[in-house]
Short mmCIF file of C-alpha atoms in Angstrom, two decimals:
data_model
loop_
_atom_site.label_atom_id
_atom_site.label_comp_id
_atom_site.label_asym_id
_atom_site.label_seq_id
_atom_site.Cartn_x
_atom_site.Cartn_y
_atom_site.Cartn_z
CA MET A 189 12.54 30.78 5.51
CA PRO A 190 11.26 31.46 2.16
CA GLU A 191 12.59 34.38 0.09
CA ASN A 192 10.77 37.51 -0.40
CA VAL A 193 10.76 38.50 -4.23
CA ASN A 194 10.09 42.08 -4.97
CA GLY A 195 9.25 42.60 -1.30
CA GLU A 196 6.08 40.77 -1.80
CA VAL A 197 5.49 37.04 -2.57
CA GLU A 198 7.39 34.62 -0.62
CA VAL A 199 9.23 31.93 -2.76
CA TRP A 200 10.28 28.56 -0.97
CA ASP A 201 13.08 26.50 -2.64
CA ALA A 202 10.45 23.65 -2.53
CA VAL A 203 6.89 23.16 -1.61
CA VAL A 204 6.38 19.41 -0.94
CA VAL A 205 2.84 18.26 -1.35
CA GLY A 206 2.14 15.32 0.93
CA ALA A 207 3.93 14.55 4.32
CA GLY A 208 4.11 10.82 3.92
CA PRO A 209 7.55 9.00 3.70
CA ALA A 210 8.29 10.37 0.25
CA GLY A 211 7.37 14.02 1.28
CA ALA A 212 9.23 13.88 4.62
CA ALA A 213 12.33 12.39 3.20
CA ALA A 214 12.31 15.02 0.44
CA ALA A 215 11.85 17.81 3.08
CA LEU A 216 14.44 16.29 5.36
CA ALA A 217 17.07 16.18 2.52
CA LEU A 218 16.28 19.75 1.62
CA ALA A 219 16.30 21.20 5.32
CA GLN A 220 19.56 19.26 5.95
CA ALA A 221 21.10 21.05 3.02
CA GLY A 222 19.87 24.38 4.35
CA ARG A 223 17.14 24.82 1.83
CA SER A 224 13.75 26.34 2.61
CA VAL A 225 11.14 23.78 2.33
CA LEU A 226 7.47 23.54 3.21
CA MET A 227 5.37 20.41 3.52
CA VAL A 228 1.70 20.53 2.85
CA GLU A 229 -0.42 17.78 4.28
CA ARG A 230 -3.91 17.33 3.72
CA GLY A 231 -4.80 15.27 6.85
CA PRO A 232 -4.86 16.49 10.27
CA PHE A 233 -1.42 15.04 10.97
CA PRO A 234 1.08 13.26 8.73
CA GLY A 235 0.08 9.46 7.99
CA SER A 236 -3.40 9.95 8.86
CA LYS A 237 -4.59 9.21 5.30
CA ASN A 238 -2.08 6.31 4.93
CA VAL A 239 -2.45 2.42 5.04
CA TYR A 240 0.02 -0.06 3.89
CA GLY A 241 0.59 -3.71 3.95
CA GLY A 242 2.72 -3.88 7.02
CA VAL A 243 6.37 -3.90 7.08
CA ILE A 244 8.94 -1.07 6.71
CA TYR A 245 12.52 -1.60 5.72
CA ALA A 246 14.25 1.53 6.74
CA ARG A 247 18.02 0.73 5.76
CA VAL A 248 17.69 3.83 3.39
CA LEU A 249 17.60 6.03 6.41
CA ASP A 250 21.04 5.03 7.82
CA GLU A 251 22.78 7.84 6.17
CA VAL A 252 20.28 10.77 6.85
CA LEU A 253 19.24 9.58 10.32
CA PRO A 254 21.82 7.44 11.85
CA GLN A 255 20.51 4.88 14.51
CA TRP A 256 17.10 5.84 13.56
CA TRP A 257 15.97 2.43 15.25
CA LEU A 258 16.46 3.95 18.74
CA GLU A 259 13.55 6.39 18.14
CA ALA A 260 11.44 5.18 15.29
CA PRO A 261 8.03 4.27 16.52
CA VAL A 262 8.33 0.46 15.96
CA GLN A 263 5.66 -2.16 16.80
CA ARG A 264 7.81 -5.23 16.40
CA TRP A 265 11.06 -6.26 14.75
CA VAL A 266 10.26 -8.92 12.05
CA THR A 267 12.40 -11.94 12.92
CA ARG A 268 9.82 -14.46 11.26
CA ARG A 269 8.81 -14.23 7.61
CA SER A 270 6.43 -16.81 6.16
CA THR A 271 5.22 -17.22 2.49
CA MET A 272 1.89 -19.24 2.53
CA ILE A 273 0.34 -20.82 -0.54
CA MET A 274 -3.12 -21.77 0.13
CA THR A 275 -6.56 -22.99 -0.91
CA GLY A 276 -9.71 -22.76 0.92
CA HIS A 277 -8.76 -25.76 3.12
CA GLN A 278 -4.88 -26.17 2.49
CA ALA A 279 -1.73 -24.27 3.10
CA VAL A 280 1.83 -24.82 2.13
CA THR A 281 4.30 -22.50 3.99
CA VAL A 282 7.76 -21.53 3.66
CA ASP A 283 8.68 -20.24 7.20
CA ILE A 284 12.00 -18.14 7.64
CA ARG A 285 13.34 -17.14 10.97
CA ALA A 286 16.37 -14.91 11.34
CA GLN A 287 17.36 -13.76 14.86
CA ASN A 288 19.64 -11.22 13.29
CA TRP A 289 16.80 -9.17 12.12
CA GLY A 290 15.89 -8.67 15.77
CA GLU A 291 18.98 -6.85 16.49
CA ALA A 292 20.75 -3.55 15.39
CA PRO A 293 20.93 -2.46 12.69
CA TYR A 294 17.67 -4.59 12.04
CA ASN A 295 15.81 -5.54 8.84
CA GLY A 296 12.21 -4.88 8.87
CA MET A 297 9.76 -3.41 11.36
CA THR A 298 5.99 -3.45 11.72
CA ALA A 299 4.68 0.07 12.49
CA TYR A 300 1.62 1.91 12.12
CA ARG A 301 1.79 4.41 9.25
CA PRO A 302 0.31 7.42 11.31
CA ASP A 303 2.94 6.97 13.76
CA PHE A 304 5.88 6.38 11.56
CA ASP A 305 4.98 9.08 9.00
CA ALA A 306 4.37 11.54 11.79
CA TRP A 307 7.72 10.62 13.26
CA LEU A 308 9.56 11.02 9.89
CA ALA A 309 7.87 14.30 9.08
CA GLY A 310 8.78 15.35 12.75
CA LYS A 311 12.47 14.59 11.71
CA ALA A 312 12.25 16.93 8.88
CA VAL A 313 10.69 19.80 10.92
CA GLU A 314 13.68 19.29 13.61
CA ALA A 315 16.09 19.67 10.73
CA GLY A 316 14.29 22.94 9.71
CA ALA A 317 11.58 22.11 7.40
CA GLU A 318 7.98 23.48 7.95
CA LEU A 319 4.88 21.75 7.94
CA ILE A 320 1.27 22.78 7.44
CA THR A 321 -1.57 20.18 8.07
CA SER A 322 -5.19 20.08 7.08
CA THR A 323 -4.44 21.68 3.88
CA VAL A 324 -5.20 20.39 0.37
CA ALA A 325 -3.00 21.39 -2.41
CA THR A 326 -5.67 21.93 -5.08
CA GLY A 327 -3.88 22.66 -8.16
CA LEU A 328 -0.58 23.90 -9.75
CA ILE A 329 0.40 27.45 -10.40
CA ARG A 330 2.26 27.85 -13.67
CA ASP A 331 3.99 30.88 -15.31
CA ASP A 332 3.14 32.05 -18.80
CA ARG A 333 5.62 29.55 -20.14
CA GLY A 334 4.05 26.65 -18.53
CA ARG A 335 6.47 26.09 -15.84
CA VAL A 336 5.20 25.00 -12.42
CA ILE A 337 5.90 27.81 -9.77
CA GLY A 338 3.53 26.69 -6.96
CA VAL A 339 0.37 25.36 -5.79
CA HIS A 340 -3.10 26.39 -5.08
CA THR A 341 -4.43 25.38 -1.70
CA ASP A 342 -7.75 25.19 -0.10
CA ARG A 343 -6.81 27.95 2.34
CA PRO A 344 -7.94 31.46 2.05
CA ASP A 345 -5.24 33.33 0.16
CA GLY A 346 -3.56 30.01 -0.01
CA ASP A 347 -1.55 30.14 -2.87
CA LEU A 348 2.18 28.80 -2.29
CA ARG A 349 5.17 29.84 -4.45
CA ALA A 350 8.07 27.43 -5.03
CA ARG A 351 11.16 27.15 -7.07
CA VAL A 352 10.28 23.52 -7.42
CA VAL A 353 7.06 21.47 -6.35
CA ILE A 354 7.74 17.95 -5.25
CA ALA A 355 4.43 16.07 -5.66
CA CYS A 356 4.42 13.21 -2.93
CA ASP A 357 0.66 13.36 -2.92
CA GLY A 358 0.26 9.45 -3.00
CA VAL A 359 -1.32 6.92 -5.36
CA ASN A 360 -4.11 9.21 -6.64
CA SER A 361 -1.81 12.06 -7.29
CA PHE A 362 -4.08 14.78 -8.49
CA LEU A 363 -0.96 17.02 -9.12
CA ALA A 364 0.75 14.41 -11.34
CA LYS A 365 -2.52 13.99 -13.23
CA GLU A 366 -3.02 17.75 -13.65
CA ALA A 367 0.65 17.92 -15.10
CA GLY A 368 -0.22 15.10 -17.52
CA LEU A 369 2.18 12.86 -15.94
CA LEU A 370 -0.31 10.09 -14.78
CA PRO A 371 -3.51 9.13 -16.56
CA ALA A 372 -6.89 10.04 -14.98
CA ALA A 373 -7.56 6.51 -14.12
CA ASP A 374 -5.63 3.29 -14.54
CA SER A 375 -7.30 0.23 -13.17
CA ALA A 376 -4.93 -2.12 -14.85
CA HIS A 377 -1.92 -0.97 -12.81
CA HIS A 378 -3.48 -0.73 -9.57
CA THR A 379 -4.39 -3.08 -6.56
CA LEU A 380 -6.83 -2.29 -3.72
CA GLY A 381 -5.58 -3.29 -0.34
CA VAL A 382 -8.08 -3.74 2.61
CA LYS A 383 -7.10 -4.46 5.99
CA GLU A 384 -8.52 -5.44 9.40
CA VAL A 385 -6.56 -4.74 12.54
CA TRP A 386 -7.47 -7.04 15.44
CA SER A 387 -6.55 -6.37 19.15
CA LEU A 388 -4.83 -9.24 21.26
CA PRO A 389 -2.74 -8.96 24.37
CA PRO A 390 0.97 -8.93 23.41
CA GLU A 391 1.61 -12.17 25.16
CA VAL A 392 -1.06 -13.82 23.63
CA ILE A 393 0.36 -13.07 20.20
CA GLU A 394 3.75 -14.01 21.22
CA GLU A 395 2.58 -17.36 22.29
CA ARG A 396 0.31 -18.16 19.39
CA TYR A 397 3.02 -17.19 16.76
CA ALA A 398 6.08 -18.42 19.02
CA LEU A 399 7.63 -15.00 19.07
CA GLY A 400 9.98 -13.34 21.74
CA PRO A 401 8.81 -9.83 23.12
CA ARG A 402 9.37 -7.27 20.42
CA GLU A 403 9.73 -9.91 17.84
CA GLY A 404 7.29 -9.77 14.89
CA LEU A 405 5.87 -12.11 12.14
CA ASP A 406 5.03 -11.26 8.72
CA ILE A 407 2.99 -13.72 6.55
CA GLU A 408 2.53 -12.95 2.79
CA MET A 409 -0.26 -15.30 1.34
CA LEU A 410 -1.19 -16.35 -2.13
CA GLY A 411 -4.27 -18.27 -3.34
CA CYS A 412 -6.66 -16.66 -0.84
CA THR A 413 -8.41 -14.38 -3.17
CA ARG A 414 -11.01 -16.50 -5.03
CA GLY A 415 -8.91 -16.59 -8.01
CA ILE A 416 -8.60 -12.81 -8.34
CA PRO A 417 -5.10 -11.81 -8.78
CA GLY A 418 -3.64 -10.55 -5.55
CA GLY A 419 -2.69 -12.00 -2.19
CA GLY A 420 -3.07 -11.79 1.42
CA PHE A 421 -0.88 -10.57 4.42
CA LEU A 422 -0.91 -10.84 8.17
CA TYR A 423 1.64 -9.03 10.42
CA THR A 424 1.89 -8.63 14.03
CA GLY A 425 1.87 -5.26 15.86
CA HIS A 426 2.64 -5.15 19.62
CA ASP A 427 -0.91 -5.90 20.59
CA THR A 428 -2.49 -6.26 17.23
CA ILE A 429 -2.74 -8.56 14.35
CA ALA A 430 -3.34 -7.01 10.89
CA LEU A 431 -4.98 -9.11 8.35
CA GLY A 432 -5.70 -8.04 4.86
CA VAL A 433 -5.94 -8.75 1.13
CA VAL A 434 -4.56 -6.81 -1.89
CA VAL A 435 -6.37 -7.57 -5.13
CA SER A 436 -6.23 -6.26 -8.65
CA VAL A 437 -8.72 -3.54 -9.18
CA GLU A 438 -9.73 -4.88 -12.44
CA GLY A 439 -9.96 -8.40 -11.16
CA LEU A 440 -12.14 -7.32 -8.25
CA ALA A 441 -14.59 -5.25 -10.38
CA LYS A 442 -14.92 -8.32 -12.65
CA ALA A 443 -15.39 -10.87 -9.97
CA LYS A 444 -18.21 -8.72 -8.39
CA VAL A 445 -16.79 -9.69 -4.84
CA ARG A 446 -17.12 -7.30 -2.15
CA PRO A 447 -13.46 -6.75 -0.59
CA GLU A 448 -14.59 -7.38 2.96
CA GLU A 449 -15.72 -10.91 1.98
CA LEU A 450 -12.10 -11.67 0.83
CA ILE A 451 -10.77 -10.99 4.29
CA ALA A 452 -13.52 -12.89 5.85
CA ASP A 453 -12.37 -15.90 3.82
CA LEU A 454 -8.93 -15.39 5.22
CA ARG A 455 -10.05 -14.71 8.82
CA THR A 456 -12.00 -18.01 8.85
CA HIS A 457 -9.25 -19.96 7.00
CA PRO A 458 -7.97 -23.09 9.13
CA ALA A 459 -4.40 -21.80 8.75
CA ILE A 460 -5.17 -18.27 10.09
CA ALA A 461 -8.46 -18.57 12.29
CA PRO A 462 -7.17 -20.22 15.40
CA ALA A 463 -4.56 -17.41 16.11
CA LEU A 464 -7.33 -14.69 16.02
CA ARG A 465 -9.52 -16.45 18.57
CA GLY A 466 -11.06 -13.77 21.07
CA ALA A 467 -9.49 -10.97 19.08
CA GLU A 468 -11.54 -7.78 18.77
CA LEU A 469 -11.77 -5.62 15.62
CA LYS A 470 -9.90 -2.39 16.18
CA GLU A 471 -9.75 -0.60 12.79
CA TYR A 472 -10.83 -1.34 9.24
CA ALA A 473 -9.08 0.40 6.42
CA ALA A 474 -8.54 0.35 2.69
CA HIS A 475 -6.02 2.02 0.23
CA LEU A 476 -4.97 1.72 -3.40
CA ILE A 477 -1.42 0.59 -4.37
CA PRO A 478 0.37 1.42 -7.67
CA GLU A 479 1.65 -1.95 -8.85
CA GLY A 480 2.39 -1.33 -12.48
CA GLY A 481 6.15 -1.28 -11.63
CA TYR A 482 8.97 0.14 -14.01
CA ARG A 483 7.01 -0.26 -17.15
CA ALA A 484 3.96 1.80 -16.08
CA MET A 485 6.12 4.43 -14.37
CA PRO A 486 5.41 8.06 -15.35
CA LYS A 487 7.88 10.56 -16.44
CA LEU A 488 9.24 11.87 -13.12
CA ALA A 489 9.98 15.47 -13.83
CA THR A 490 8.55 18.59 -15.76
CA ASP A 491 9.71 22.05 -15.41
CA GLY A 492 9.40 23.04 -11.63
CA LEU A 493 7.75 19.86 -10.77
CA LEU A 494 9.10 16.39 -9.49
CA ILE A 495 6.87 13.37 -8.41
CA ALA A 496 8.02 10.87 -5.93
CA GLY A 497 6.69 8.04 -3.81
CA ASP A 498 3.31 6.39 -4.76
CA ALA A 499 2.67 9.30 -6.96
CA ALA A 500 5.46 7.97 -9.16
CA GLY A 501 4.52 4.43 -8.87
CA MET A 502 7.51 3.73 -6.73
CA CYS A 503 6.13 0.57 -5.06
CA LEU A 504 7.78 -2.69 -5.73
CA ALA A 505 5.25 -5.44 -5.88
CA ALA A 506 7.38 -8.20 -7.10
CA GLY A 507 5.83 -11.31 -5.25
CA LEU A 508 8.95 -12.28 -3.30
CA TRP A 509 9.48 -8.67 -2.41
CA LEU A 510 6.71 -6.43 -1.49
CA GLU A 511 8.27 -2.97 -0.48
CA GLY A 512 6.96 0.53 -0.75
CA VAL A 513 7.90 2.83 2.22
CA ASN A 514 11.62 2.46 1.43
CA PHE A 515 11.12 3.35 -2.11
CA ALA A 516 9.07 6.22 -1.03
CA ILE A 517 11.81 7.47 1.09
CA GLY A 518 14.56 6.70 -1.43
CA SER A 519 12.76 8.69 -4.07
CA GLY A 520 12.05 11.43 -1.58
CA LEU A 521 15.56 11.86 -0.58
CA ALA A 522 16.74 11.87 -4.36
CA ALA A 523 14.04 14.52 -5.14
CA GLY A 524 15.34 16.73 -2.29
CA ALA A 525 18.89 16.32 -3.39
CA ALA A 526 18.12 17.18 -6.95
CA VAL A 527 16.21 20.25 -6.11
CA SER A 528 19.01 21.22 -3.48
CA GLN A 529 21.50 20.91 -6.49
CA ALA A 530 19.11 22.98 -8.78
CA VAL A 531 19.04 25.75 -6.39
CA TRP A 532 22.80 25.96 -6.46
CA SER A 533 22.69 26.05 -10.35
CA ASN A 534 19.70 28.02 -10.43
CA ASP A 535 18.02 25.83 -13.16
CA PHE A 536 14.54 24.53 -12.17
CA SER A 537 13.74 23.17 -15.72
CA ALA A 538 13.15 19.41 -16.16
CA LYS A 539 16.68 19.53 -17.48
CA GLY A 540 18.07 21.13 -14.46
CA LEU A 541 16.17 18.53 -12.21
CA ALA A 542 17.50 15.54 -14.37
CA SER A 543 19.88 14.37 -11.57
CA TYR A 544 16.72 13.12 -9.74
CA ARG A 545 16.24 10.37 -12.36
CA THR A 546 19.88 9.53 -12.89
CA SER A 547 20.68 9.34 -9.07
CA MET A 548 17.66 6.90 -8.80
CA GLU A 549 18.87 4.70 -11.57
CA LYS A 550 22.22 4.15 -9.75
CA SER A 551 20.44 3.22 -6.54
CA PHE A 552 17.92 0.57 -5.55
CA VAL A 553 14.96 2.92 -6.26
CA LEU A 554 14.99 2.60 -9.98
CA ALA A 555 17.63 -0.36 -10.41
CA ASP A 556 15.15 -2.91 -8.24
CA HIS A 557 12.25 -1.69 -10.42
CA LYS A 558 14.01 -2.01 -13.72
CA ARG A 559 15.33 -5.50 -12.72
CA MET A 560 11.79 -6.48 -11.74
CA GLN A 561 10.01 -4.87 -14.75
CA ASP A 562 8.31 -8.11 -15.67
CA ALA A 563 7.20 -9.06 -12.25
CA PRO A 564 3.68 -7.24 -12.15
CA LYS A 565 2.36 -9.28 -15.04
CA PHE A 566 3.79 -12.47 -13.54
CA VAL A 567 2.45 -11.87 -10.06
CA LEU A 568 -0.87 -10.66 -11.24
CA SER A 569 -1.42 -13.40 -13.74
CA GLU A 570 -4.56 -15.30 -13.68
CA ARG A 571 -2.89 -18.70 -14.12
CA LEU A 572 -0.67 -18.05 -10.92
CA HIS A 573 -3.72 -17.29 -8.76
CA ALA A 574 -6.36 -19.48 -10.32
CA GLN A 575 -4.37 -22.75 -11.08
CA TYR A 576 -1.03 -22.78 -9.60
CA THR A 577 -1.76 -22.30 -5.98
CA GLY A 578 -4.17 -25.28 -5.86
CA LEU A 579 -1.62 -27.32 -7.88
CA ILE A 580 1.12 -26.83 -5.21
CA CYS A 581 -1.32 -27.49 -2.29
CA ASP A 582 -2.67 -30.70 -3.81
CA MET A 583 0.91 -31.92 -4.86
CA ALA A 584 2.18 -31.27 -1.14
CA GLU A 585 -0.87 -32.94 0.21
CA ARG A 586 -0.41 -36.04 -2.04
CA ILE A 587 3.30 -36.30 -1.37
CA PHE A 588 2.46 -36.55 2.30
CA THR A 589 -0.68 -38.54 2.48
CA VAL A 590 0.33 -42.22 3.31
CA THR A 591 -1.61 -44.60 0.99
CA ASN A 592 -0.88 -47.88 2.69
CA PRO A 593 -1.38 -50.70 1.71
CA GLU A 594 -0.79 -49.00 -1.72
CA PRO A 595 3.20 -48.17 -2.23
CA LYS A 596 4.00 -44.66 -2.50
CA PRO A 597 3.32 -43.30 -5.83
CA ARG A 598 6.24 -41.91 -7.88
CA MET A 599 6.72 -38.13 -7.65
CA THR A 600 6.60 -37.84 -11.41
CA ALA A 601 3.28 -39.70 -11.58
CA LEU A 602 1.93 -37.51 -8.85
CA LEU A 603 2.95 -34.35 -10.59
CA ARG A 604 1.52 -35.37 -13.80
CA ARG A 605 -1.82 -36.25 -12.19
CA THR A 606 -1.84 -33.03 -10.14
CA VAL A 607 -1.12 -30.82 -13.21
CA LYS A 608 -3.84 -32.66 -15.19
CA ASP A 609 -6.42 -32.40 -12.26
CA HIS A 610 -5.88 -28.58 -12.25
CA GLY A 611 -6.15 -28.14 -15.95
CA VAL A 612 -2.75 -26.74 -16.33
CA ARG A 613 -0.89 -27.23 -19.65
CA TRP A 614 2.78 -28.18 -19.41
CA ARG A 615 3.54 -25.72 -22.11
CA ASP A 616 2.20 -22.89 -19.88
CA LEU A 617 3.81 -24.18 -16.83
CA ALA A 618 7.25 -24.41 -18.47
CA LYS A 619 6.60 -20.88 -20.05
CA ASP A 620 5.74 -19.36 -16.47
CA ALA A 621 8.59 -21.44 -14.70
CA ALA A 622 11.07 -19.77 -17.31
CA LEU A 623 9.59 -16.39 -16.87
CA GLY A 624 9.59 -16.58 -13.12
CA GLY A 625 13.20 -17.94 -13.26
CA ARG A 626 14.27 -14.95 -15.48
CA ILE A 627 12.34 -12.24 -13.22
CA PHE A 628 13.95 -13.49 -9.79
CA ARG A 629 17.37 -14.62 -11.25
CA MET B 28 -16.59 -6.44 24.87
CA ASN B 29 -14.49 -8.41 27.74
CA ILE B 30 -12.69 -11.39 26.06
CA ASP B 31 -10.28 -13.75 27.60
CA PRO B 32 -8.74 -15.12 24.58
CA ASN B 33 -7.44 -18.15 26.34
CA ARG B 34 -11.02 -19.53 27.46
CA PRO B 35 -11.57 -22.76 25.75
CA ASP B 36 -15.28 -22.05 25.03
CA GLN B 37 -14.33 -19.17 22.73
CA PRO B 38 -15.37 -19.77 19.19
CA ALA B 39 -12.42 -20.91 16.95
CA ARG B 40 -13.08 -17.84 14.84
CA PRO B 41 -13.14 -14.22 15.63
CA PRO B 42 -16.79 -12.93 15.97
CA VAL B 43 -18.75 -11.95 12.84
CA VAL B 44 -18.68 -8.32 12.34
CA SER B 45 -21.52 -6.57 10.95
CA PHE B 46 -20.66 -3.81 8.33
CA GLU B 47 -21.85 -1.08 10.62
CA ASP B 48 -19.65 -2.26 13.34
CA ARG B 49 -16.76 -2.60 10.99
CA MET B 50 -17.31 0.97 9.73
CA ALA B 51 -17.65 2.21 13.41
CA THR B 52 -14.04 1.34 13.98
CA VAL B 53 -12.91 4.13 11.69
CA GLU B 54 -12.72 7.85 12.49
CA PHE B 55 -14.22 10.26 10.08
CA ARG B 56 -14.12 13.91 10.32
CA VAL B 57 -17.00 14.72 7.97
CA GLY B 58 -16.87 17.81 5.97
CA GLU B 59 -19.87 19.80 4.80
CA ARG B 60 -18.84 19.38 1.19
CA ALA B 61 -19.38 16.11 -0.63
CA HIS B 62 -16.00 15.50 -2.19
CA ILE B 63 -17.43 12.78 -4.47
CA VAL B 64 -20.41 13.49 -6.70
CA VAL B 65 -22.28 11.01 -8.71
CA ASP B 66 -24.31 11.89 -11.86
CA SER B 67 -26.94 9.28 -11.57
CA ASP B 68 -28.18 9.99 -15.10
CA VAL B 69 -24.86 8.64 -16.50
CA CYS B 70 -24.83 5.68 -14.18
CA ARG B 71 -28.13 4.52 -15.44
CA SER B 72 -26.47 3.61 -18.73
CA CYS B 73 -23.46 1.91 -17.11
CA THR B 74 -23.64 -1.89 -17.69
CA THR B 75 -21.32 -2.78 -14.93
CA GLN B 76 -21.91 -0.43 -12.00
CA ALA B 77 -18.73 -2.03 -10.55
CA CYS B 78 -18.34 0.63 -7.82
CA VAL B 79 -21.21 -0.90 -6.13
CA THR B 80 -19.39 -4.17 -5.22
CA ALA B 81 -15.80 -2.78 -5.25
CA CYS B 82 -15.99 0.14 -3.00
CA PRO B 83 -14.62 -1.01 0.31
CA ALA B 84 -16.72 1.23 2.42
CA ASN B 85 -19.97 0.11 0.54
CA LEU B 86 -20.94 3.66 -0.26
CA PHE B 87 -22.57 2.98 -3.58
CA ALA B 88 -26.08 1.67 -3.84
CA GLN B 89 -28.28 1.00 -6.84
CA THR B 90 -31.53 2.88 -6.94
CA SER B 91 -34.79 1.40 -8.12
CA ASP B 92 -34.57 3.33 -11.35
CA GLY B 93 -31.29 1.97 -12.22
CA GLY B 94 -29.12 4.90 -11.03
CA ILE B 95 -26.64 5.14 -8.31
CA LEU B 96 -27.07 6.63 -4.93
CA PHE B 97 -23.76 7.67 -3.22
CA ASN B 98 -23.04 8.62 0.47
CA TYR B 99 -19.69 10.41 0.90
CA GLU B 100 -19.48 10.53 4.73
CA GLN B 101 -17.65 7.17 5.32
CA CYS B 102 -15.13 7.35 2.57
CA PHE B 103 -11.71 5.82 2.92
CA GLU B 104 -10.61 8.31 0.01
CA CYS B 105 -8.99 5.23 -1.74
CA GLY B 106 -10.04 6.02 -5.39
CA THR B 107 -11.41 2.43 -6.17
CA CYS B 108 -14.66 3.80 -7.35
CA TYR B 109 -13.30 6.11 -10.12
CA MET B 110 -10.68 3.39 -11.09
CA VAL B 111 -13.46 0.93 -11.94
CA CYS B 112 -15.94 3.34 -13.16
CA ASN B 113 -16.33 3.12 -17.01
CA SER B 114 -18.83 5.69 -17.68
CA GLU B 115 -17.23 9.01 -18.55
CA GLY B 116 -18.36 11.92 -16.46
CA ALA B 117 -20.41 9.73 -13.95
CA LEU B 118 -17.90 10.33 -10.95
CA THR B 119 -16.51 13.71 -10.03
CA TRP B 120 -13.72 12.76 -7.31
CA THR B 121 -11.83 15.27 -5.27
CA TYR B 122 -10.11 15.09 -1.84
CA PRO B 123 -12.16 16.34 1.18
CA ASP B 124 -11.32 19.77 2.38
CA GLY B 125 -8.30 19.95 4.49
CA GLY B 126 -8.38 18.25 7.79
CA HIS B 127 -11.53 16.52 6.97
CA GLY B 128 -12.35 12.86 5.96
CA VAL B 129 -10.84 9.61 7.14
CA VAL B 130 -8.24 9.51 9.85
CA PHE B 131 -6.45 6.27 10.18
CA ARG B 132 -4.72 5.32 13.46
CA ASN B 133 -3.47 1.97 12.74
CA GLY B 134 -3.04 2.17 8.83
#
């Protein structure tokens, strides 16, 4: 419980704004350490405002919630993962199956965020954290030296005092903006995800995608966004198929295309449409994603304030790897641990909270981002989307088109012709191949 | 709608969904206060009006006098509109009051 100061104002060790995966993890770490912590969630329940691209990799929970997989609200365990490069009428797919991923300790799971986030926040509450919902943190409270000492909320007499505020208030983080850590608007480093969830009976999904019960499929797609930097995704729930696109906000604005038209392209694509036959639309959703990576990441701490999760740009959008929830949880746990330590040393300044950043530099949270720091500009480059996807599909089609009675053309000749047909310059291709090689080495 | 997904006479594509039907799948607990306010006078001088096409909920419409009409009720609270807005002061964006706004179930 929060401490009474001078017999009047209650002061929490931490007030965590947002009960998504970052906030719930921060609260869980603090509660497990015996600190007083309050989560403030603006939705009617945790996860109610959240949308994502489909798969949670929860290895990061092993230490804090052993055998989490026995109770996490899982839709399916991903045992099949495909990367599909496509044009309007072609697709080249790399399809990976790993049955090990369908057994404990598991790898990726599909889940609905309203279920998963509510479950994780519930674990924090079980550990001793408190949660108030339907409450917006409307601004920061500062002392006369500018240090953050709490938040205003939209409840009557709703000011909350804390030794540290942890802003886990998502991609639009108004608190991080108010603190001057994030720019007011930054369309260059954000993508928009739009998603349709379609209902189908579980056995129909399993038959169409050759899956066992509880086994799931995750397809990541490139080349389905009319040349707008971005990509598509499809993943299976228990009795749903989620289909969506993620596109550069800048690119979308410039192209003057409506987002749902991009999903419609995907839904009617010959590689996707047959599996959706007879399905019924269950929900349509949209959310922004911070894709700027390490280079666009804000300062993570000021006096009395930490930011974690999407608010801190902790989303790895590195083409091969598309992960966010695990980074939110990882940063939340690190923030909770840092505040817990600061309570012990009674120093809540940016300096006293510095272990937040140093601990993440040693773990995957910042190490992966640092290693992949050039990935965002690569995976969102115009050439990759407007030229290379078509080049790869045409090349594959030409390799396997039998031209009898003409003899098979040489691969080098095919490649030269295909590169030329797509207006790609060898110099750019070599440069991009080298860059790609460097990023994913 | 009752659908047997294995019936051979089903079309090869999912049914076309109208925008109204699409938005009807989403739960909104509409608050009394408009959480996004548009200053149409500023919008009139905007050359792109990118919000009109980019908003996934299609909440922005051009008016006959070149301004922008905005409806806050079916907002996903995604933030795309203020990200693409290039006219300072045209959009004032806050979250809906606590407990109001969009409620996702399968997000």
